[in-house]
Amino acid sequence: MSTPFPFTAVVGQDDLRLALLLNAVSPAVGGVLVRGEKGTAKSTAVRALSALMPEVDVVSGCRFSCDPDSPDPGCPDGPHAPGAFASRAARMVELPVGASEDRLVGALDIERALAEGVKAFEPGLLADAHRGILYVDEVNLLHDHLVDLLLDAAAMGASYVEREGVSVRHAARFLLVGTMNPEEGELRPQLLDRFGLTVEVAASREPDQRVEVVRRRLAYDDDPAGFAARWADEEAAVRARIVAARELLPSVRLGDGALRQIAATCAAFEVDGMRADIVMARTATALAAWAGRTDVLAEDVRQAALLALPHRRRRNPFDAPGLDEDKLDETLEEFGGQDGPADDGDGDGDGDDDPDPGPGGGPGGQPEPDDAPQGDGDAAARPEAGEGGEPQPSGGAGEQSPARSAEPFRTKVLSVPGLGQGAAGRRSRARTEHGRTTGARRPRGTLTKLHLAATVQAAAPHQRARGRSGPGLVVRRDDLRQATREGREGNLVLFVVDASGSMAARQRMSAVKGAVLSLLLDAYQRRDKVGLVTFRGSAADVALPPTSSVDAAAVRLESLPTGGRTPLAAGLLRAHEVLRVERLRDPARRALVVVVTDGRATGGPEPVALAGRAARLFAAEGTASVVVDCESGPVRLGLAGQLAGELGGTAVTLDELRADSIAGLVKDVQGSRRAA
């Protein structure tokens, strides 16, 4: 087994280390979600924490790590005889992003359950993590149904496996830690809320600290065992402090004054529900125990708020997590002083008892450069002479500063026709592991979803030949049938946005950006990937390659300048190339192209004919498309509608895009073509 990087050698990242240690002291806090850019010690700090966790006593031979002092009465390996136990290190179990449901919760042998009535259960990762740490790297990329199972188990302290009326339950209490890079997409708000604490991490901009990160990382890579030995004393000290804080925790007093401050803070920041109040109370108590105190002070309440509330303040995916610290201090001061221990005005909060994450600091890996695409390509900066009164592009006096987006609205559902089989989502129909049952087939590989009626129907004709004599059904593997299910998939929604001079009127561009922002919100809710191609001047630019980070697309959209000619063909060809590359990376994910334009094409020889030929490439490949018609004014040329016809899609105006424009209408992107 490789030697982990010492927790106490991690440089900086005080909030991250403190949040992890508080959960080690009190797992009831609810786990930690660590958000930050790549190369910021997220994974290193989490993996290093396992070495600091106190050993656990387990029942000898129990696959579910039952506590010998209070074994789980429903343990599948029970009942346990008293006496026999063993001590071992607390486990840290990693859940891979591509894990199956059976790997997470365990697998039940359906064939033996039906034929023999035996619950043959193979434990999953939730059982392995019981009384330890369950770590999910890139938790935002985990499939939704796995996240739901994971967080349900974390909330209930138990895992349930159900297969056609056969069920197994076992205890599953663990410290849940997730890490994620927000550039790759966000978690849904209700899932964010299930993590007790959230920490934002970033690489230090101080040269001296960065030098120390590199120095320690290189020393560790050269001699992991020797480097760890040099930090052994600090590691032992923090481990002993965790044990002492755990023993002190039941004696910590959470007074009425502290409770009032917690309640007032949650109310002042308008967090939803009561989970934030409970998490803050548990975190403040753990902070006091970590500091070696039996009373909760106002400083504990303040620190608890900074860790427990920022991610619960988000109202939509484009809101950055954060907390107004001035408002926090005002609230604490207003509701302080009503209970002695909760008031730090008597000198107790002078800094001597400030909680600290323990000695030392160190690298979580060498910082990496931020190589995310910037999207401000040469096309946006290339001077181009205007024509027909159009504003000049960048470098000329005609370019207009970016217009602000209008308020977003709820849009109609745009979906890809047919039946796909891409990643689980909420947009288009697809064959999925979860959803309504539509039929049955022979299983390919491991049986996961039994179709009971089809299995019985397949086995019934063979009962006499198999010598059936009792009431039980004689079932063989060839009889088993896998249920086929239909649900929803996420798509790649590629926005192709006209930023030329014909779109440059500020009020008009503001409405266009508001419409695209509304579609981005819809893509976020439906778990789509998104991409953004813009065209203006004489070329097109990939402002954002396909990504799960919808908020990154919103940022690029907000800063989009306008002006210049309308190279519609260039925009379509660039979009076609983006889709070609993306099909190689993710062939199962179907695309939906949303072209936002007034349909005009200018610049170069035969721009309209060239745009038509480019559009017919999408139609020939059967790519689903919709044109958002941005033409305004009393005289309309209908060019967007003609473009939609060339694409093989349909056109909607900005007004028609609103969900409330025609009550109850669900518009399929190729609905009009099929109706014709």
XYZ file of C-alpha atoms in Angstrom:
676
model
C 0.000 0.000 0.000
C 1.421 3.407 -0.958
C 2.283 5.908 1.770
C -0.262 8.758 1.799
C 0.868 12.361 1.903
C 0.772 13.544 5.566
C -2.280 15.621 6.425
C -0.227 17.979 8.588
C 2.171 18.635 5.698
C -0.498 20.233 3.518
C 0.420 23.882 2.974
C -2.365 26.393 3.637
C -5.975 25.387 2.838
C -6.958 26.093 6.458
C -10.708 25.960 5.820
C -10.414 22.639 4.029
C -8.369 21.036 6.784
C -10.616 22.436 9.506
C -13.809 21.183 7.815
C -12.360 17.684 7.449
C -11.178 17.595 11.045
C -14.548 18.773 12.383
C -16.203 15.875 10.595
C -13.613 13.518 12.043
C -14.555 14.817 15.500
C -18.308 14.692 14.826
C -19.445 12.697 11.749
C -22.992 13.930 12.498
C -21.949 17.264 10.945
C -22.822 15.659 7.620
C -19.680 15.533 5.509
C -17.798 18.010 3.358
C -18.088 19.128 -0.252
C -14.785 20.581 -1.484
C -15.067 22.895 -4.485
C -12.076 24.277 -6.314
C -9.849 24.448 -9.334
C -7.557 21.607 -10.302
C -4.262 21.151 -8.466
C -5.383 22.602 -5.117
C -4.795 19.622 -2.775
C -8.444 18.568 -2.650
C -7.882 14.856 -3.146
C -4.575 14.819 -1.286
C -6.063 16.313 1.882
C -9.024 13.932 1.846
C -6.870 10.834 1.353
C -4.482 12.023 4.072
C -7.326 12.341 6.584
C -7.808 8.571 6.735
C -4.430 8.156 8.461
C -5.610 10.414 11.305
C -8.862 8.596 12.000
C -8.858 6.555 15.247
C -8.964 2.781 14.950
C -12.357 1.062 15.150
C -13.387 -2.157 16.878
C -15.389 -4.507 14.637
C -17.080 -7.871 15.102
C -14.719 -10.564 13.866
C -15.784 -11.950 10.495
C -18.572 -9.382 9.921
C -18.485 -8.015 6.374
C -20.439 -4.949 7.527
C -18.061 -3.736 10.273
C -20.556 -4.018 13.113
C -19.583 -2.393 16.419
C -19.099 -5.191 18.999
C -20.547 -2.960 21.725
C -23.782 -2.397 19.800
C -24.027 -4.700 16.769
C -26.666 -3.975 14.165
C -29.650 -6.265 14.964
C -30.536 -6.351 11.256
C -27.026 -7.113 9.994
C -27.156 -9.655 7.128
C -24.212 -11.488 8.753
C -25.910 -11.527 12.179
C -26.935 -12.264 14.763
C -23.494 -11.810 16.312
C -22.322 -13.691 19.354
C -20.789 -11.447 22.032
C -17.064 -11.397 22.613
C -15.132 -11.854 19.408
C -13.864 -8.570 17.968
C -10.835 -7.080 16.242
C -9.365 -3.584 15.898
C -8.430 -2.111 12.539
C -7.779 1.242 10.922
C -10.785 3.208 9.729
C -11.230 2.619 6.004
C -11.308 5.220 3.302
C -13.355 3.898 0.389
C -13.308 5.684 -2.977
C -16.388 5.648 -5.191
C -15.394 5.835 -8.876
C -17.472 8.143 -11.064
C -18.286 5.268 -13.421
C -19.374 2.819 -10.703
C -22.578 0.831 -11.176
C -25.495 0.823 -8.762
C -24.647 -2.738 -7.710
C -21.060 -1.735 -6.960
C -22.310 1.037 -4.684
C -25.094 -0.662 -2.727
C -24.248 -4.330 -3.282
C -25.642 -7.086 -5.457
C -28.376 -9.599 -4.730
C -28.356 -12.964 -6.539
C -31.862 -12.931 -7.990
C -31.594 -16.455 -9.426
C -30.888 -18.003 -6.013
C -33.495 -15.797 -4.372
C -36.206 -17.057 -6.757
C -35.143 -20.688 -7.011
C -33.889 -21.332 -3.469
C -35.348 -18.534 -1.383
C -31.812 -17.606 -0.238
C -30.729 -13.989 0.208
C -27.246 -14.267 -1.284
C -25.927 -10.720 -0.911
C -22.546 -9.367 -1.960
C -21.809 -6.103 -0.061
C -20.992 -2.941 -1.982
C -18.945 0.147 -1.273
C -21.488 1.510 1.223
C -20.901 -1.538 3.421
C -17.120 -1.184 3.077
C -17.311 2.479 4.137
C -19.401 1.850 7.285
C -17.717 3.579 10.247
C -15.091 5.036 7.908
C -14.774 7.570 5.086
C -16.525 7.435 1.721
C -14.756 9.665 -0.783
C -16.262 10.672 -4.136
C -13.868 12.521 -6.412
C -15.616 14.639 -9.072
C -18.946 14.091 -7.320
C -20.604 16.509 -9.735
C -19.967 14.013 -12.555
C -21.584 11.117 -10.694
C -24.866 9.923 -12.199
C -27.889 11.392 -10.475
C -29.375 8.085 -9.350
C -26.076 7.125 -7.680
C -25.891 10.480 -5.917
C -29.451 9.981 -4.661
C -28.611 6.517 -3.296
C -25.435 7.799 -1.720
C -26.991 10.766 0.030
C -30.046 8.794 1.161
C -27.734 6.287 2.839
C -25.732 9.098 4.422
C -28.913 10.701 5.789
C -30.529 7.483 7.096
C -27.384 5.680 8.225
C -28.504 2.550 6.367
C -28.500 1.119 2.853
C -31.458 -0.733 1.347
C -31.188 -3.077 -1.626
C -34.509 -3.944 -3.246
C -34.883 -6.467 -6.068
C -38.443 -7.474 -6.987
C -39.702 -7.854 -3.433
C -36.457 -9.288 -2.052
C -34.734 -6.762 0.213
C -31.562 -6.486 2.283
C -30.748 -3.743 4.768
C -27.471 -2.999 6.503
C -25.993 -0.119 8.492
C -24.064 2.487 6.474
C -22.797 5.358 8.611
C -19.753 7.089 7.177
C -18.031 10.408 6.755
C -19.025 11.564 3.256
C -16.507 13.720 1.418
C -16.937 14.913 -2.157
C -14.609 16.989 -4.316
C -15.445 18.798 -7.529
C -14.188 21.347 -10.020
C -17.042 23.841 -10.679
C -15.751 24.330 -14.242
C -17.034 20.835 -15.017
C -20.588 21.438 -13.801
C -22.554 21.972 -10.618
C -24.489 19.752 -8.270
C -28.231 20.292 -8.052
C -29.189 22.634 -5.172
C -31.029 19.909 -3.246
C -27.911 17.732 -3.398
C -25.676 20.594 -2.337
C -27.875 20.996 0.722
C -27.280 17.392 1.781
C -23.579 18.063 2.385
C -23.066 19.481 5.863
C -20.182 21.802 5.021
C -18.768 23.241 1.822
C -15.292 24.660 1.347
C -13.965 26.708 -1.572
C -10.269 26.116 -2.293
C -7.890 27.927 -4.614
C -4.157 27.910 -5.235
C -2.212 30.494 -3.273
C -0.990 33.573 -5.138
C 1.863 34.074 -2.642
C 5.190 33.051 -4.236
C 6.705 31.878 -0.940
C 3.787 29.571 -0.214
C 3.828 28.177 -3.739
C 7.572 27.516 -3.395
C 6.903 25.561 -0.200
C 4.167 23.534 -1.934
C 6.572 22.518 -4.691
C 9.410 21.812 -2.253
C 7.317 19.469 -0.108
C 5.740 17.759 -3.085
C 9.116 17.010 -4.634
C 10.462 15.743 -1.311
C 7.470 13.430 -0.945
C 7.771 12.092 -4.495
C 11.479 11.339 -3.972
C 10.959 9.408 -0.720
C 7.308 8.981 0.421
C 8.143 6.872 3.489
C 10.964 9.136 4.642
C 8.873 12.273 4.123
C 5.970 10.771 6.093
C 8.356 9.790 8.919
C 9.471 13.411 9.287
C 5.844 14.400 9.939
C 4.996 11.462 12.194
C 5.033 13.486 15.432
C 2.681 16.134 14.041
C 0.371 13.429 12.711
C 0.296 11.705 16.112
C -0.492 14.995 17.853
C -3.477 15.714 15.586
C -4.711 12.119 15.926
C -4.600 12.430 19.720
C -6.419 15.762 19.535
C -9.217 14.175 17.463
C -9.621 11.434 20.083
C -9.709 14.006 22.910
C -12.261 16.149 21.059
C -14.497 13.114 20.467
C -14.418 12.312 24.181
C -15.173 15.932 25.095
C -17.972 16.369 22.528
C -20.838 14.975 24.678
C -19.961 17.478 27.426
C -20.077 20.579 25.205
C -22.906 22.960 26.143
C -24.858 24.685 23.365
C -26.593 27.498 25.238
C -29.781 29.330 24.353
C -27.801 32.383 23.280
C -25.806 30.389 20.736
C -28.976 28.723 19.473
C -30.627 32.107 18.989
C -27.603 33.328 17.035
C -27.729 30.216 14.834
C -31.450 30.593 14.166
C -31.153 34.330 13.519
C -28.255 33.817 11.108
C -30.094 31.193 9.085
C -33.189 33.397 8.965
C -31.191 36.491 7.984
C -29.617 34.677 5.028
C -32.969 33.152 4.001
C -31.736 29.571 3.741
C -34.387 27.000 2.908
C -35.561 24.454 5.463
C -34.088 23.640 8.861
C -31.092 21.523 7.870
C -28.792 24.551 7.958
C -29.728 25.310 11.589
C -29.019 21.725 12.647
C -25.716 21.553 10.754
C -24.596 24.886 12.215
C -25.431 23.690 15.744
C -23.445 20.472 15.285
C -20.540 22.302 13.660
C -20.350 24.926 16.416
C -20.354 22.153 19.027
C -17.571 20.314 17.203
C -15.564 23.557 16.972
C -15.801 24.014 20.731
C -14.698 20.419 21.341
C -11.819 20.814 18.882
C -10.688 23.922 20.797
C -10.914 21.992 24.087
C -13.880 23.947 25.463
C -17.199 22.835 26.905
C -19.056 26.034 25.956
C -19.965 27.251 22.473
C -18.806 30.822 21.841
C -19.933 33.374 19.290
C -16.730 32.753 17.327
C -17.788 29.113 16.960
C -21.170 30.179 15.605
C -19.491 32.550 13.153
C -17.073 29.906 11.869
C -19.902 27.387 11.602
C -21.891 29.833 9.469
C -18.946 30.374 7.112
C -18.670 26.626 6.556
C -22.344 25.594 6.541
C -24.229 28.421 4.801
C -22.484 29.616 1.596
C -23.665 26.738 -0.594
C -27.195 27.042 0.806
C -27.462 30.661 -0.342
C -27.621 29.804 -4.069
C -30.914 30.552 -5.768
C -29.915 29.504 -9.289
C -26.877 27.781 -10.844
C -25.305 31.085 -11.876
C -25.085 32.405 -8.310
C -21.603 32.083 -6.848
C -21.545 30.518 -3.385
C -20.635 33.041 -0.721
C -21.641 34.857 2.423
C -21.725 38.571 3.278
C -19.454 38.599 6.323
C -20.471 42.127 7.352
C -24.102 41.055 7.456
C -23.078 37.946 9.406
C -21.238 40.014 12.011
C -24.182 42.409 12.361
C -26.588 39.507 12.925
C -24.352 37.863 15.514
C -23.888 41.165 17.336
C -27.621 41.899 17.323
C -28.537 38.522 18.801
C -25.472 38.082 21.018
C -25.117 38.753 24.710
C -28.203 36.795 25.752
C -26.200 33.825 26.966
C -22.782 34.210 28.523
C -20.854 31.624 26.554
C -22.279 32.822 23.240
C -21.024 36.391 23.775
C -17.378 36.970 22.984
C -17.415 40.496 24.302
C -15.934 39.510 27.682
C -12.521 38.786 26.266
C -12.917 35.038 25.725
C -12.873 35.543 21.964
C -9.544 37.379 21.901
C -8.011 34.855 19.537
C -6.341 32.499 22.026
C -9.098 29.939 21.504
C -9.452 30.409 17.763
C -9.945 26.966 16.248
C -7.079 25.846 14.077
C -6.821 22.839 11.839
C -3.752 21.505 13.579
C -0.023 21.911 13.025
C 1.698 22.056 9.705
C 0.577 22.567 6.141
C 1.581 21.119 2.809
C 0.907 20.380 -0.817
C -1.893 18.467 -2.265
C -0.022 18.035 -5.451
C 1.800 20.459 -7.640
C -0.382 23.409 -8.735
C -1.419 23.146 -12.323
C -1.918 26.019 -14.740
C -5.450 26.995 -15.531
C -5.708 25.756 -19.088
C -9.441 26.266 -19.501
C -10.344 27.666 -22.919
C -10.833 31.399 -22.896
C -13.082 31.680 -25.887
C -11.882 35.116 -27.059
C -10.404 33.912 -30.305
C -8.912 35.859 -33.173
C -12.250 36.208 -34.922
C -13.575 38.503 -32.237
C -10.565 40.801 -32.549
C -10.126 40.890 -36.351
C -10.999 44.299 -37.879
C -13.578 44.128 -40.614
C -15.102 46.890 -42.653
C -18.827 47.224 -42.055
C -21.409 47.067 -44.787
C -24.958 48.187 -45.094
C -24.652 50.476 -42.092
C -23.560 47.653 -39.766
C -21.334 48.610 -36.823
C -17.608 47.957 -37.121
C -16.228 44.975 -35.190
C -13.444 45.028 -32.606
C -10.796 47.611 -33.144
C -13.262 49.948 -34.867
C -15.545 52.598 -33.513
C -18.605 50.542 -34.413
C -18.114 47.689 -31.935
C -20.554 47.861 -29.079
C -19.787 46.983 -25.495
C -21.497 43.821 -24.220
C -25.198 44.268 -23.470
C -26.561 42.938 -20.187
C -28.884 39.958 -20.331
C -32.571 40.473 -19.802
C -34.244 38.561 -16.973
C -34.441 34.831 -17.709
C -37.785 33.089 -18.075
C -39.117 29.538 -18.123
C -38.783 28.117 -21.634
C -40.664 25.498 -23.576
C -39.182 22.013 -23.563
C -36.998 21.469 -26.617
C -36.209 17.784 -27.100
C -34.450 15.494 -29.550
C -36.871 13.164 -31.386
C -36.551 9.399 -31.303
C -35.198 7.139 -28.574
C -31.616 7.595 -27.431
C -29.364 5.772 -24.993
C -27.113 8.516 -23.674
C -26.251 9.599 -20.147
C -29.151 9.911 -17.721
C -30.798 13.316 -17.745
C -34.147 15.027 -18.101
C -34.553 16.137 -21.687
C -35.174 13.505 -24.378
C -36.608 9.976 -24.382
C -34.008 7.243 -23.966
C -33.385 3.665 -22.889
C -32.117 3.940 -19.340
C -31.521 1.877 -16.219
C -34.211 3.852 -14.420
C -37.664 4.789 -15.637
C -40.882 3.113 -16.636
C -40.710 -0.544 -17.723
C -41.463 -0.974 -21.429
C -40.522 -4.598 -22.087
C -38.082 -7.420 -21.385
C -35.035 -9.012 -22.978
C -32.435 -11.622 -22.180
C -29.761 -10.137 -19.897
C -26.416 -9.187 -21.379
C -23.970 -9.830 -18.568
C -25.114 -9.341 -14.956
C -28.850 -9.145 -14.366
C -29.670 -5.803 -12.741
C -33.412 -5.211 -13.226
C -35.525 -8.367 -13.208
C -38.730 -8.455 -15.246
C -40.610 -10.874 -12.987
C -43.614 -11.547 -15.221
C -41.452 -12.256 -18.274
C -39.189 -14.531 -16.201
C -42.140 -16.553 -14.911
C -43.589 -16.730 -18.420
C -40.271 -18.044 -19.778
C -39.933 -20.663 -17.018
C -43.557 -21.873 -16.922
C -43.554 -24.163 -20.015
C -40.596 -26.173 -18.679
C -41.809 -27.039 -15.185
C -42.902 -30.629 -15.973
C -39.698 -31.369 -17.904
C -37.668 -30.085 -14.970
C -39.441 -32.432 -12.578
C -41.255 -29.835 -10.531
C -43.116 -31.532 -7.680
C -43.675 -28.823 -5.084
C -45.177 -25.337 -5.049
C -41.890 -23.592 -5.874
C -41.065 -22.521 -9.418
C -38.003 -24.182 -10.949
C -36.058 -21.284 -12.465
C -32.864 -21.526 -14.471
C -30.561 -18.816 -15.712
C -31.902 -19.021 -19.266
C -35.345 -18.070 -17.935
C -34.232 -14.747 -16.434
C -35.362 -11.627 -18.245
C -33.944 -8.140 -17.908
C -36.480 -5.314 -17.771
C -36.050 -2.690 -20.470
C -36.877 0.779 -19.263
C -37.506 4.134 -20.784
C -36.530 7.350 -19.080
C -34.852 10.588 -20.051
C -31.353 11.401 -21.203
C -29.225 14.517 -21.135
C -28.145 15.943 -24.478
C -25.420 18.172 -25.804
C -27.089 21.545 -26.362
C -24.825 23.522 -28.699
C -25.716 27.213 -28.939
C -24.731 28.989 -32.169
C -25.205 32.697 -31.451
C -25.199 35.501 -34.008
C -23.192 38.434 -32.550
C -22.994 40.474 -35.751
C -23.962 44.053 -36.356
C -27.501 43.129 -37.397
C -28.047 41.935 -33.814
C -26.251 44.812 -32.146
C -29.182 46.997 -31.031
C -28.736 46.958 -27.244
C -32.360 46.293 -26.363
C -32.537 43.517 -28.925
C -29.255 41.880 -27.891
C -30.297 42.084 -24.253
C -33.458 40.139 -25.090
C -31.430 37.595 -27.087
C -29.003 37.055 -24.226
C -31.925 36.706 -21.839
C -33.395 33.998 -24.055
C -30.099 32.098 -24.275
C -29.638 32.441 -20.503
C -33.128 30.994 -20.042
C -32.214 28.038 -22.257
C -29.011 27.581 -20.249
C -31.028 27.420 -17.040
C -33.233 24.814 -18.669
C -30.122 22.853 -19.737
C -28.823 22.953 -16.163
C -32.068 21.556 -14.802
C -32.122 18.807 -17.440
C -28.488 17.752 -16.838
C -27.258 18.593 -20.327
C -23.810 19.393 -21.574
C -23.601 22.771 -23.303
C -21.328 24.479 -25.795
C -21.238 27.979 -27.258
C -20.214 29.054 -30.780
C -20.454 32.718 -31.765
C -19.998 34.346 -35.154
C -19.331 37.942 -36.149
C -16.996 39.909 -38.415
C -15.519 37.379 -40.818
C -15.254 34.187 -38.754
C -16.712 32.084 -35.956
C -15.313 31.370 -32.518
C -15.807 28.455 -30.110
C -16.500 30.574 -27.050
C -16.957 27.461 -24.900
C -16.226 23.853 -25.910
C -18.844 21.302 -24.783
C -18.860 21.125 -20.997
C -21.119 20.306 -18.061
C -20.440 23.740 -16.575
C -23.536 25.683 -17.536
C -22.495 28.651 -15.413
C -19.259 28.927 -17.451
C -21.417 29.307 -20.562
C -23.434 32.019 -18.818
C -20.242 33.960 -18.010
C -19.035 33.767 -21.634
C -22.459 34.843 -22.868
C -22.570 37.883 -20.582
C -19.270 39.219 -21.941
C -20.153 38.608 -25.607
C -19.460 41.723 -27.756
C -21.354 42.490 -30.950
C -20.661 44.147 -34.297
C -19.477 43.458 -37.831
C -20.763 41.342 -40.680
C -22.778 38.127 -40.363
C -20.687 35.066 -41.322
C -23.579 32.640 -40.799
C -21.936 29.875 -42.840
C -18.761 30.115 -40.751
C -20.808 29.772 -37.563
C -22.623 26.701 -38.829
C -19.447 25.054 -40.124
C -17.653 25.653 -36.831
C -20.613 24.137 -34.966
C -20.569 21.140 -37.313
C -16.876 20.574 -36.531
C -17.513 20.834 -32.774
C -20.204 18.160 -33.051
C -17.943 15.914 -35.131
C -15.229 15.967 -32.467
C -17.706 15.529 -29.641
C -19.242 12.437 -31.292
C -15.828 10.784 -31.133
C -15.578 11.554 -27.414
C -19.130 10.717 -26.418
C -20.929 8.853 -29.232
C -24.002 7.993 -27.135
C -24.894 11.595 -26.302
C -27.216 13.098 -28.910
C -26.958 16.752 -29.868
C -29.467 19.572 -30.065
C -28.263 22.615 -32.033
C -29.875 25.921 -31.080
C -29.120 28.661 -33.630
C -29.902 32.153 -32.318
C -30.049 34.557 -35.273
C -32.216 36.752 -37.463
C -31.200 34.595 -40.437
C -29.195 37.206 -42.314
C -25.913 36.232 -43.975
C -23.426 38.842 -45.236
C -19.766 39.020 -46.212
C -17.884 37.061 -48.841
C -19.186 35.660 -52.139
C -22.695 34.186 -52.108
C -23.071 34.201 -48.305
C -26.713 33.062 -48.376
C -26.040 30.063 -50.634
C -22.993 29.097 -48.600
C -25.034 29.246 -45.373
C -27.678 27.023 -46.963
C -25.110 24.395 -47.928
C -23.661 24.451 -44.406
C -27.123 24.046 -42.899
C -27.891 21.044 -45.090
C -24.936 19.197 -43.516
C -26.893 19.049 -40.247
C -30.046 17.889 -42.030
C -28.139 15.126 -43.844
C -26.820 13.755 -40.527
C -30.209 13.980 -38.816
C -28.959 16.419 -36.159
C -31.860 17.903 -34.196
C -31.978 21.679 -34.467
C -34.064 24.707 -33.669
C -33.665 28.297 -34.824
C -34.564 31.058 -32.377
C -35.768 33.815 -34.714
C -34.487 37.177 -33.444
C -35.828 39.284 -36.312
C -37.714 42.324 -35.112
C -39.505 45.298 -36.601
C -42.669 45.727 -38.662
C -41.111 44.234 -41.824
C -39.924 40.628 -41.433
C -38.021 38.770 -44.137
C -38.555 35.301 -42.690
C -34.900 34.348 -43.182
C -34.720 32.414 -39.886
C -37.603 30.225 -41.010
C -35.815 29.491 -44.278
C -32.673 28.582 -42.323
C -34.683 26.213 -40.117
C -35.983 24.503 -43.250
C -32.433 24.009 -44.553
C -31.396 22.593 -41.162
C -34.343 20.209 -41.117
C -35.536 21.717 -37.844
C -38.049 24.299 -36.776
C -38.088 27.989 -35.917
C -39.500 29.738 -32.873
C -39.618 33.441 -32.113
C -38.387 34.874 -28.829
C -41.985 35.240 -27.683
C -42.884 31.676 -28.661
C -39.912 30.381 -26.672
C -41.613 31.266 -23.399
C -43.328 28.349 -21.707
C -46.391 30.433 -20.884
C -46.920 31.732 -24.420
C -49.105 28.710 -25.250
C -50.184 26.884 -22.108
C -49.080 23.281 -21.892
C -47.285 23.187 -25.237
C -44.218 20.954 -25.432
C -42.439 21.766 -28.666
C -40.321 19.066 -30.245
C -37.496 20.489 -32.297
C -38.628 18.591 -35.365
C -42.315 18.636 -34.608
C -43.263 20.980 -37.387
C -41.407 18.945 -40.001
C -43.123 15.720 -38.931
C -46.525 17.438 -38.941
C -45.904 18.609 -42.484
